[in-house]
XYZ file of C-alpha atoms in Angstrom:
372
model
C 10.007 -2.402 18.610
C 13.577 -2.257 17.235
C 14.830 -5.356 19.149
C 11.595 -7.385 19.431
C 9.326 -6.203 16.596
C 8.014 -8.669 14.025
C 9.431 -6.913 10.939
C 12.810 -6.141 12.514
C 13.208 -9.756 13.671
C 11.792 -11.726 10.786
C 9.138 -10.221 8.477
C 7.944 -13.598 7.177
C 6.771 -12.950 3.615
C 6.475 -15.856 1.189
C 5.696 -19.564 1.130
C 8.029 -20.350 4.035
C 6.886 -17.320 6.074
C 3.606 -16.269 7.668
C 1.810 -14.675 4.723
C 2.051 -14.313 0.938
C 1.541 -11.044 -0.973
C 0.250 -10.484 -4.534
C 3.683 -9.627 -6.048
C 5.029 -12.939 -4.695
C 2.198 -14.776 -6.497
C 2.495 -13.271 -9.977
C 4.835 -10.943 -11.858
C 1.784 -9.548 -13.685
C 0.637 -7.705 -10.542
C 3.742 -5.494 -10.406
C 3.878 -5.089 -14.178
C 0.354 -3.628 -14.265
C 1.202 -1.229 -11.424
C 4.290 -0.138 -13.396
C 2.034 0.538 -16.392
C -0.350 2.526 -14.141
C 2.490 4.891 -13.142
C 3.622 5.309 -16.742
C 0.066 6.085 -17.872
C -0.190 8.766 -15.146
C 3.214 10.159 -16.163
C 1.999 10.433 -19.792
C -1.375 11.911 -18.715
C 0.393 14.704 -16.825
C 2.590 15.691 -19.784
C 5.678 13.462 -19.281
C 7.593 15.467 -16.634
C 11.409 15.401 -17.052
C 11.950 13.409 -13.835
C 10.012 11.249 -11.398
C 10.720 9.411 -8.180
C 9.159 6.012 -7.470
C 8.694 5.904 -3.695
C 7.618 2.629 -2.074
C 6.606 2.437 1.596
C 7.451 -0.886 3.269
C 8.735 -2.655 0.121
C 8.827 -6.192 1.608
C 11.410 -8.231 -0.299
C 11.576 -5.741 -3.161
C 9.615 -8.013 -5.523
C 7.060 -5.351 -6.464
C 9.684 -2.683 -7.219
C 11.652 -5.279 -9.219
C 8.597 -6.052 -11.392
C 7.891 -2.320 -11.884
C 11.520 -1.669 -12.879
C 11.297 -4.458 -15.451
C 8.372 -2.613 -17.084
C 10.310 0.679 -16.984
C 13.217 -1.110 -18.665
C 10.951 -2.607 -21.358
C 9.618 0.895 -22.035
C 13.095 2.483 -21.901
C 12.632 4.258 -25.242
C 9.514 5.994 -23.870
C 11.312 6.970 -20.636
C 14.645 7.844 -22.320
C 14.329 11.598 -21.652
C 13.059 11.087 -18.096
C 15.271 10.942 -15.023
C 13.877 8.035 -12.942
C 14.997 7.201 -9.389
C 13.729 4.753 -6.735
C 13.280 5.630 -3.052
C 12.432 2.891 -0.543
C 11.155 3.640 2.964
C 12.188 0.636 5.075
C 12.836 0.367 8.834
C 13.879 -3.298 8.897
C 17.647 -3.899 8.472
C 16.926 -7.507 7.488
C 14.395 -6.628 4.785
C 16.548 -3.808 3.368
C 19.363 -6.358 2.858
C 16.944 -8.688 0.995
C 15.718 -5.733 -1.132
C 19.297 -4.707 -1.950
C 20.116 -8.231 -3.104
C 16.943 -8.475 -5.230
C 17.233 -5.038 -6.845
C 20.961 -4.375 -7.177
C 22.529 -7.825 -6.783
C 23.858 -6.581 -3.417
C 25.871 -3.693 -4.885
C 25.002 -1.038 -2.306
C 26.887 1.340 -0.037
C 25.979 2.480 3.461
C 25.853 6.225 3.965
C 27.088 8.286 6.928
C 24.522 9.339 9.571
C 24.258 12.911 8.243
C 22.820 11.768 4.885
C 19.048 11.392 4.603
C 19.368 8.014 2.806
C 21.056 5.351 4.965
C 21.932 3.203 1.935
C 22.124 3.605 -1.841
C 22.876 1.592 -4.948
C 22.128 1.166 -8.651
C 19.444 -1.231 -9.897
C 20.307 -4.036 -12.303
C 18.718 -1.857 -15.002
C 20.847 1.188 -14.097
C 18.394 3.206 -11.975
C 19.631 4.840 -8.718
C 17.984 3.442 -5.550
C 17.993 5.040 -2.085
C 16.828 3.683 1.296
C 15.274 5.786 4.106
C 13.830 5.138 7.547
C 11.081 7.759 7.263
C 9.054 9.238 4.429
C 10.075 12.715 5.634
C 13.653 11.914 4.563
C 12.643 11.310 0.913
C 13.567 14.413 -1.136
C 10.693 16.527 -2.510
C 9.808 16.404 -6.209
C 7.328 14.924 -8.676
C 6.804 11.431 -7.213
C 4.775 8.268 -7.591
C 4.063 6.737 -4.195
C 3.239 3.087 -3.624
C 1.894 1.493 -0.444
C 1.090 -2.189 -0.956
C 0.089 -4.033 2.231
C 1.714 -1.231 4.190
C -1.061 0.549 6.089
C -2.587 -2.697 7.436
C 0.623 -3.395 9.398
C 0.640 -0.061 11.268
C -0.534 0.041 14.915
C -4.188 0.809 15.640
C -6.291 2.094 18.523
C -9.490 0.146 19.181
C -12.640 1.680 20.666
C -15.890 0.205 21.983
C -19.165 2.092 22.428
C -20.601 1.495 25.936
C -23.549 2.826 27.977
C -21.111 5.339 29.504
C -19.797 6.488 26.105
C -16.735 5.462 24.101
C -14.024 3.418 25.827
C -10.624 2.453 24.477
C -9.702 -1.244 24.234
C -6.376 -1.702 26.053
C -3.949 -4.587 26.624
C -3.454 -5.755 30.218
C -1.751 -8.617 32.037
C -4.212 -11.344 33.005
C -4.156 -11.623 36.847
C -5.471 -15.209 36.629
C -2.777 -16.515 34.253
C 0.889 -15.465 34.575
C 2.594 -14.282 31.333
C -0.807 -14.074 29.619
C -2.147 -10.866 28.078
C -5.828 -9.899 27.804
C -7.975 -7.096 26.395
C -9.699 -4.710 28.803
C -11.828 -1.584 28.384
C -10.429 1.691 29.738
C -12.281 2.638 32.962
C -12.871 6.157 31.603
C -12.372 8.142 28.412
C -8.733 8.340 27.161
C -7.014 11.096 25.117
C -7.284 8.787 22.075
C -11.062 8.446 22.599
C -11.401 12.233 22.695
C -9.304 12.760 19.553
C -9.947 9.876 17.195
C -13.696 9.179 17.328
C -15.688 11.182 14.762
C -18.892 12.747 16.171
C -20.940 11.228 13.327
C -19.656 7.660 13.983
C -22.464 5.085 13.810
C -20.502 1.862 14.454
C -20.208 0.337 17.940
C -16.599 -0.784 17.518
C -13.982 1.274 15.673
C -10.303 0.821 14.760
C -8.273 3.954 14.050
C -4.704 4.102 12.768
C -3.382 7.629 13.526
C -0.028 6.851 11.883
C -1.807 6.003 8.597
C -3.647 9.331 8.864
C -0.385 11.236 9.390
C 1.313 9.478 6.437
C -1.657 10.113 4.105
C -1.608 13.784 5.140
C 2.081 13.943 4.251
C 1.515 12.247 0.877
C -1.411 14.564 0.095
C 0.715 17.647 0.920
C 3.554 16.403 -1.286
C 1.267 15.562 -4.230
C -0.503 18.927 -3.915
C 2.856 20.755 -3.949
C 5.019 18.676 -6.331
C 2.540 16.628 -8.396
C 2.561 12.875 -8.975
C 0.187 10.280 -7.551
C -0.142 7.701 -4.779
C -1.494 4.187 -5.173
C -2.573 2.263 -2.058
C -3.414 -1.453 -2.302
C -4.517 -3.203 0.871
C -7.075 -5.209 2.821
C -9.753 -2.735 3.696
C -13.257 -1.279 3.779
C -14.909 2.078 3.325
C -15.819 2.796 6.939
C -18.134 -0.200 7.334
C -16.196 -2.875 9.263
C -15.604 -3.043 13.009
C -13.266 -5.637 14.577
C -10.685 -6.715 11.965
C -7.517 -6.986 14.109
C -5.895 -10.424 13.636
C -2.591 -12.279 13.576
C -1.024 -14.691 11.070
C 1.650 -17.294 11.660
C 2.589 -19.947 9.105
C -0.373 -18.831 6.937
C -2.847 -19.605 9.752
C -4.791 -17.276 12.060
C -2.902 -16.657 15.302
C -4.035 -15.165 18.635
C -2.808 -11.547 18.513
C -1.895 -11.539 22.219
C 0.117 -14.777 22.174
C 3.926 -14.611 21.838
C 4.183 -10.934 20.800
C 6.657 -10.213 18.002
C 6.429 -13.686 16.446
C 3.324 -13.248 14.248
C 2.234 -10.835 11.545
C -0.407 -8.498 13.008
C -2.837 -6.787 10.675
C -6.017 -4.700 10.704
C -8.115 -3.770 7.663
C -7.491 -0.277 6.337
C -10.380 2.164 6.740
C -10.307 3.989 3.396
C -13.007 6.442 4.508
C -10.572 7.585 7.232
C -7.707 7.920 4.700
C -9.983 9.976 2.408
C -10.898 12.245 5.325
C -7.218 12.663 6.264
C -6.278 14.050 2.828
C -8.293 17.097 4.031
C -9.237 17.856 0.441
C -5.635 18.521 -0.620
C -5.889 15.872 -3.324
C -8.623 14.094 -5.217
C -9.184 10.459 -4.193
C -10.323 7.528 -6.312
C -11.661 4.249 -4.953
C -11.476 2.058 -3.066
C -12.254 -0.475 -5.790
C -11.773 -4.234 -5.574
C -8.446 -5.708 -6.718
C -10.070 -7.859 -9.427
C -11.748 -4.779 -10.904
C -8.578 -2.670 -10.913
C -6.482 -5.447 -12.498
C -9.198 -6.154 -15.097
C -9.318 -2.446 -16.000
C -5.504 -2.504 -16.303
C -5.634 -5.330 -18.877
C -4.648 -8.404 -16.834
C -6.649 -10.693 -19.167
C -4.703 -9.564 -22.216
C -1.368 -9.895 -20.372
C -2.309 -13.425 -19.233
C -3.096 -14.458 -22.847
C 0.329 -13.214 -24.023
C 2.134 -15.075 -21.231
C 0.138 -18.269 -21.912
C 0.990 -18.108 -25.633
C 4.679 -17.635 -24.793
C 4.836 -20.421 -22.185
C 6.134 -23.688 -23.587
C 5.523 -26.141 -20.749
C 2.416 -27.328 -18.897
C 3.817 -26.451 -15.444
C 4.283 -22.765 -16.361
C 0.852 -22.773 -17.986
C -0.772 -24.136 -14.810
C 1.193 -21.744 -12.587
C 0.001 -18.742 -14.654
C -3.648 -19.830 -14.407
C -3.325 -20.593 -10.679
C -1.752 -17.210 -9.885
C -4.379 -15.408 -12.017
C -7.100 -17.180 -10.002
C -5.433 -16.203 -6.689
C -5.324 -12.526 -7.680
C -8.746 -12.287 -9.349
C -11.085 -14.782 -7.658
C -13.433 -12.812 -5.349
C -13.214 -15.676 -2.809
C -9.379 -15.435 -2.735
C -7.617 -12.053 -3.131
C -9.949 -10.479 -5.706
C -12.404 -9.016 -3.191
C -10.237 -8.782 -0.035
C -7.860 -6.237 -1.508
C -8.774 -2.740 -2.601
C -7.044 -0.079 -4.690
C -7.219 3.578 -3.701
C -5.463 6.538 -5.326
C -4.523 10.127 -4.494
C -4.142 12.488 -7.460
C -3.731 16.261 -7.821
C -7.109 18.003 -8.305
C -6.041 19.439 -11.678
C -5.599 15.890 -13.000
C -9.375 15.367 -12.741
C -10.782 18.760 -13.660
C -13.705 18.414 -16.047
C -13.681 20.671 -19.113
C -15.688 23.859 -18.530
C -19.185 23.300 -19.930
C -19.525 26.994 -20.860
C -16.628 26.735 -23.284
C -17.043 25.140 -26.670
C -16.266 21.409 -26.283
C -13.435 21.556 -28.847
C -11.678 24.454 -27.068
C -10.377 22.228 -24.279
C -9.669 18.567 -24.794
C -10.896 16.386 -21.890
C -8.298 14.839 -19.621
C -7.539 11.173 -20.197
C -9.369 8.893 -17.735
C -7.370 7.478 -14.843
C -6.186 3.981 -15.761
C -7.458 1.139 -13.584
C -10.314 3.121 -12.061
C -12.542 3.243 -15.146
C -15.338 5.784 -15.202
C -15.420 6.242 -11.454
C -17.383 8.944 -9.736
C -15.100 11.223 -7.753
C -15.418 11.329 -4.002
């Protein structure tokens, strides 16, 4: 909702807000993602240009950390034309991002331009802001969606003796100004369209918007190359009721005071995989701790610990590492999932002599994963 929606009104990320994200906890998180994109860029033959496209960039912390890595590896990227494209609907958050990434040096664009705002990062990289992914220009791109899909609206369905029914929101006749959940009296268009015939669960959450966005990303990657990395709460088609609210870092009734709490539902990665419709290869989901370990977080931590002079920094580094990696904290809750062009994962032809075609480098972060 433009006037009353949570992200347009507040979007409470951080210690003083309603929830904290991995990039806010440790710079290492964003640095390793930056390295992931560079390793994919190298693996695909170092194209002359790439776009970094982030969906729902929060405060801009993640992009800032990635740009720092790009800057540190400037000699490697010197012949590559890099640009940043942020898809953000919240005017408030885009202001915060502009301040973080450019020091506030941005200009608003006229209505007829696809980007509503643009600027230059502190490291000299052009940055553009859009309201919709469709407005981002085509081209070889690296897409990033960190805690993006879990914030999109879902449909909920319940299996009953009479078949599938949609869970709807209604006004409670007993209590004025109180909302309640009800089951649809009969099948709804959403029930007809979004429930898979082979579904075995009794309660299902479907996010059609996530499906449409994944389809768009898969089409773009198939056509222009690149890769997409999705990091989010989620499951592989196993969970049922995950819809919840957060306010001041505590669970909050989703129907109380709409627009004042962060609402989230776990991402169903099996649904995202299905929605690529085979246009791209998919890797994962794998747990956050596993992805970060594969990306060399332990080595990076050792370097930072050696370079830190004071006890407070030392403790902060260990604490943030524990938050990201501990299975009981963020290590197991968050998953990484990637879309890559099929040709990136083609095995060498067994009929040919092994030396006639060198095998493709493995995909960083995902180890020796079996393709799905």
